[in-house]
XYZ file of N, CA and C in Angstrom:
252
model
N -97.904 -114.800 42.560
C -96.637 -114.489 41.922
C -96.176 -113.101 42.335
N -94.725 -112.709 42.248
C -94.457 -111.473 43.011
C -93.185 -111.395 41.331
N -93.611 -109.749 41.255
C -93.241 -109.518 40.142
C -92.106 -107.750 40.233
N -91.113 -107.944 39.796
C -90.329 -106.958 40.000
C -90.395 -105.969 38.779
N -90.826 -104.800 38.901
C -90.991 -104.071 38.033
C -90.165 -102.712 37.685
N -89.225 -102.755 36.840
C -88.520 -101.562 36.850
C -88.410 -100.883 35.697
N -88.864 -101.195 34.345
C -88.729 -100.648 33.096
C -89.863 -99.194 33.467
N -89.274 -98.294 33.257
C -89.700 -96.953 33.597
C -90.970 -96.476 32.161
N -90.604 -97.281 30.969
C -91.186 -96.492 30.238
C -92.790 -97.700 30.257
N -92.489 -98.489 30.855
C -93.967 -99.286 30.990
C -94.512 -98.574 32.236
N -93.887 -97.701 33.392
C -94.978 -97.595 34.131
C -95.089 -95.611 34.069
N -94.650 -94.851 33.027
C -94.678 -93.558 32.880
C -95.490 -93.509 31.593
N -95.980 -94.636 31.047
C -96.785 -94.569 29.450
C -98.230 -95.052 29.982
N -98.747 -93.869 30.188
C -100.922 -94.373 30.615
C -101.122 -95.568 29.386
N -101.837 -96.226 29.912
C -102.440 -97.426 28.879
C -103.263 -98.305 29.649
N -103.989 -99.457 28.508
C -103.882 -100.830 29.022
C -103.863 -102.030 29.673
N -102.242 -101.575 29.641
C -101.803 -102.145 30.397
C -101.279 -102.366 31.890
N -101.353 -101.043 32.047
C -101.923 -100.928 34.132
C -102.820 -101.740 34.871
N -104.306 -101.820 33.616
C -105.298 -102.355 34.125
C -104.470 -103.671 33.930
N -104.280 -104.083 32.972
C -104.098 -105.900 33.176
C -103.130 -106.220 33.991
N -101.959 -105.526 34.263
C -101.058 -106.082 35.573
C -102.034 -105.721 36.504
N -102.925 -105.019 36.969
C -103.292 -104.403 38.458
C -104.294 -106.105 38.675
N -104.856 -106.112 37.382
C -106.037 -107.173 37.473
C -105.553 -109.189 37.417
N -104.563 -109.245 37.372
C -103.254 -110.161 37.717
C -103.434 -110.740 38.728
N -103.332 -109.990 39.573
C -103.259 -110.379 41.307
C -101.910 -110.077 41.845
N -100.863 -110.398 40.984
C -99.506 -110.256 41.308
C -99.370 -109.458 42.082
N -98.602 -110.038 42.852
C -97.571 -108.643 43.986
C -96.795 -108.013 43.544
N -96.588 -106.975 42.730
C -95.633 -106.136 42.161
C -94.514 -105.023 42.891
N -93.270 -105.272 42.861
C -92.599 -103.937 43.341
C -91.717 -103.600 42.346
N -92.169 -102.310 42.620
C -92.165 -101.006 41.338
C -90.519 -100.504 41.984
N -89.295 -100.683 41.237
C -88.453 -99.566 41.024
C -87.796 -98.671 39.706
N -87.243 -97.783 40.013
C -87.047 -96.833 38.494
C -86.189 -97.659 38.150
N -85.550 -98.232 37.146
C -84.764 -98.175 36.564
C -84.087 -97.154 35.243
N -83.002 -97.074 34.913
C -82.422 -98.343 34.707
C -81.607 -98.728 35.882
N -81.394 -99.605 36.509
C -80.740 -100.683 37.321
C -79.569 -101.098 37.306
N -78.714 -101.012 38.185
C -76.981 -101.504 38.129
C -76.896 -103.167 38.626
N -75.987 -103.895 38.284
C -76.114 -105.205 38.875
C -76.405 -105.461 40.411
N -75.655 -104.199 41.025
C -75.683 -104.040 42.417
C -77.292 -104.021 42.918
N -78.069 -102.830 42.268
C -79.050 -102.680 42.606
C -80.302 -104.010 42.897
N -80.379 -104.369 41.480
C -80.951 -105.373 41.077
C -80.964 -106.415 42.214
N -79.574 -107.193 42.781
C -79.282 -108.129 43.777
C -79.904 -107.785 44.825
N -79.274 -106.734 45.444
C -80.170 -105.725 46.397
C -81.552 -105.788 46.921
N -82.257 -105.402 45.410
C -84.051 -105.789 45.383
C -84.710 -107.038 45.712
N -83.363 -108.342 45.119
C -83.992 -109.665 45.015
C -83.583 -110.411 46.206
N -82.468 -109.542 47.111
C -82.089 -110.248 48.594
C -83.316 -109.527 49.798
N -83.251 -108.209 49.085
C -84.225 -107.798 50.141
C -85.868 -108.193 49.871
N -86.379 -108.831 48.877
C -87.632 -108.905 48.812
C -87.552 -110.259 48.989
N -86.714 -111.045 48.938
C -86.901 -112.847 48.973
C -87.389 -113.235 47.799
N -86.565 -112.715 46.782
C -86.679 -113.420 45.236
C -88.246 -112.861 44.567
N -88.005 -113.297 43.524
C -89.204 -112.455 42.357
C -89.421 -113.812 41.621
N -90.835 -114.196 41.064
C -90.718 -115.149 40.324
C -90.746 -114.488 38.371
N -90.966 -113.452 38.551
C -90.778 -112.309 37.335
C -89.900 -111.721 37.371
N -89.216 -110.607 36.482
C -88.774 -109.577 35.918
C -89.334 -109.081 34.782
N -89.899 -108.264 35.268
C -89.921 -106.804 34.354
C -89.268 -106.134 34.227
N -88.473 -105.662 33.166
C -87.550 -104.655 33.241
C -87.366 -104.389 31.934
N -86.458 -103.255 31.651
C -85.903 -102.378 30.340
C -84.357 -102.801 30.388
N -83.985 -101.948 30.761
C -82.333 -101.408 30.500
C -81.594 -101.829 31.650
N -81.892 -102.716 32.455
C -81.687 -103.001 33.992
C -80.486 -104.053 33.390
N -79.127 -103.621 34.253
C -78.270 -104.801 34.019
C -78.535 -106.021 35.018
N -79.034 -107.014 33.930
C -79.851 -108.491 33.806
C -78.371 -109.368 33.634
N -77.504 -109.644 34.521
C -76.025 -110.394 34.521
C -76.506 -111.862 35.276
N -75.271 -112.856 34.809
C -75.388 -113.984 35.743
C -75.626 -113.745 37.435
N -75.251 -113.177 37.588
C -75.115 -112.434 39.374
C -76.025 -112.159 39.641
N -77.173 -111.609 38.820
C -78.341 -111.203 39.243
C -79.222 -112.585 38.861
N -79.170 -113.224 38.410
C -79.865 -114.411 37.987
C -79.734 -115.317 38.979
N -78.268 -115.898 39.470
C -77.882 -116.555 40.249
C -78.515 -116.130 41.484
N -78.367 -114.759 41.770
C -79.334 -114.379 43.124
C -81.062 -114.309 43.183
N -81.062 -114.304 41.535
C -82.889 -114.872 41.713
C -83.038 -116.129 42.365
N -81.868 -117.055 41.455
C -82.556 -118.465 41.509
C -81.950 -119.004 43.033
N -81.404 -118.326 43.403
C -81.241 -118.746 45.456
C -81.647 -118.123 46.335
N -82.839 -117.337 45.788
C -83.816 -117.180 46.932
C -85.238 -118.313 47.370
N -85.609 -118.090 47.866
C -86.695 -118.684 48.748
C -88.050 -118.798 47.234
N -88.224 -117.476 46.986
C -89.201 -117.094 45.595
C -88.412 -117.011 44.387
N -88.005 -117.696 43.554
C -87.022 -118.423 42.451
C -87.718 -117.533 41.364
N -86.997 -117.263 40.941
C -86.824 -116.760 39.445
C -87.383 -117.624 38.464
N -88.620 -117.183 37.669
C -89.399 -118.013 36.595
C -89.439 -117.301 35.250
N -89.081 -116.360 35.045
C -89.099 -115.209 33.914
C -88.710 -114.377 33.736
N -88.111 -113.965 32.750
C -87.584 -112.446 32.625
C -87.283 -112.034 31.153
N -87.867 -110.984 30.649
C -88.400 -110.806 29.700
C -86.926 -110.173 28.716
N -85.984 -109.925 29.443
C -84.797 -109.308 28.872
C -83.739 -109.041 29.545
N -82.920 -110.338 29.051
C -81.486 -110.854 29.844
C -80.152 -110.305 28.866
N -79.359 -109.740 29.984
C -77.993 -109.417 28.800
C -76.615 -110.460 28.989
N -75.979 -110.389 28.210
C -74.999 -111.335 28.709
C -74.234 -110.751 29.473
N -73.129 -111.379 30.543
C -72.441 -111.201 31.894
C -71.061 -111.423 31.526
């Protein structure tokens, strides 16, 4: 699974939970957010889709969804969607 990670305050808070994503296996790519719709698309054209989202404050729009779910690696989760 390849997992997009941008909520800043999950990866600037020591814990846990480092160990259990590291111990996952997942392929993770780490950006700061918070995230513009632009950005977001950006990440998921240039990496060939995420089957996760991780994120905070990242604008989570149809546009960005729509560009999960037409990549190659489809969009399976995302922990916090806003409306578009």
């Amino acid at each position: 699974m390849k997992i997009l990670l941008t909520t800043t305050s999950y990866q600037d808070t020591p814990g846990k939970h480092h160990d259990v994503l590291a111990q996952s296996k997942f392929e993770v790519v780490r950006a700061r957010g918070p995230l513009q719709e632009s950005a977001m698309i950006d990440l998921i054209k240039s990496n060939g889709g995420f089957d996760g989202l991780l994120n905070g404050d990242d604008l989570i729009t149809a546009k960005v969804i729509d560009a999960a779910l037409a990549r190659p690696t489809k969009l399976k989760a995302s922990p916090n969607t806003a409306s578009a």
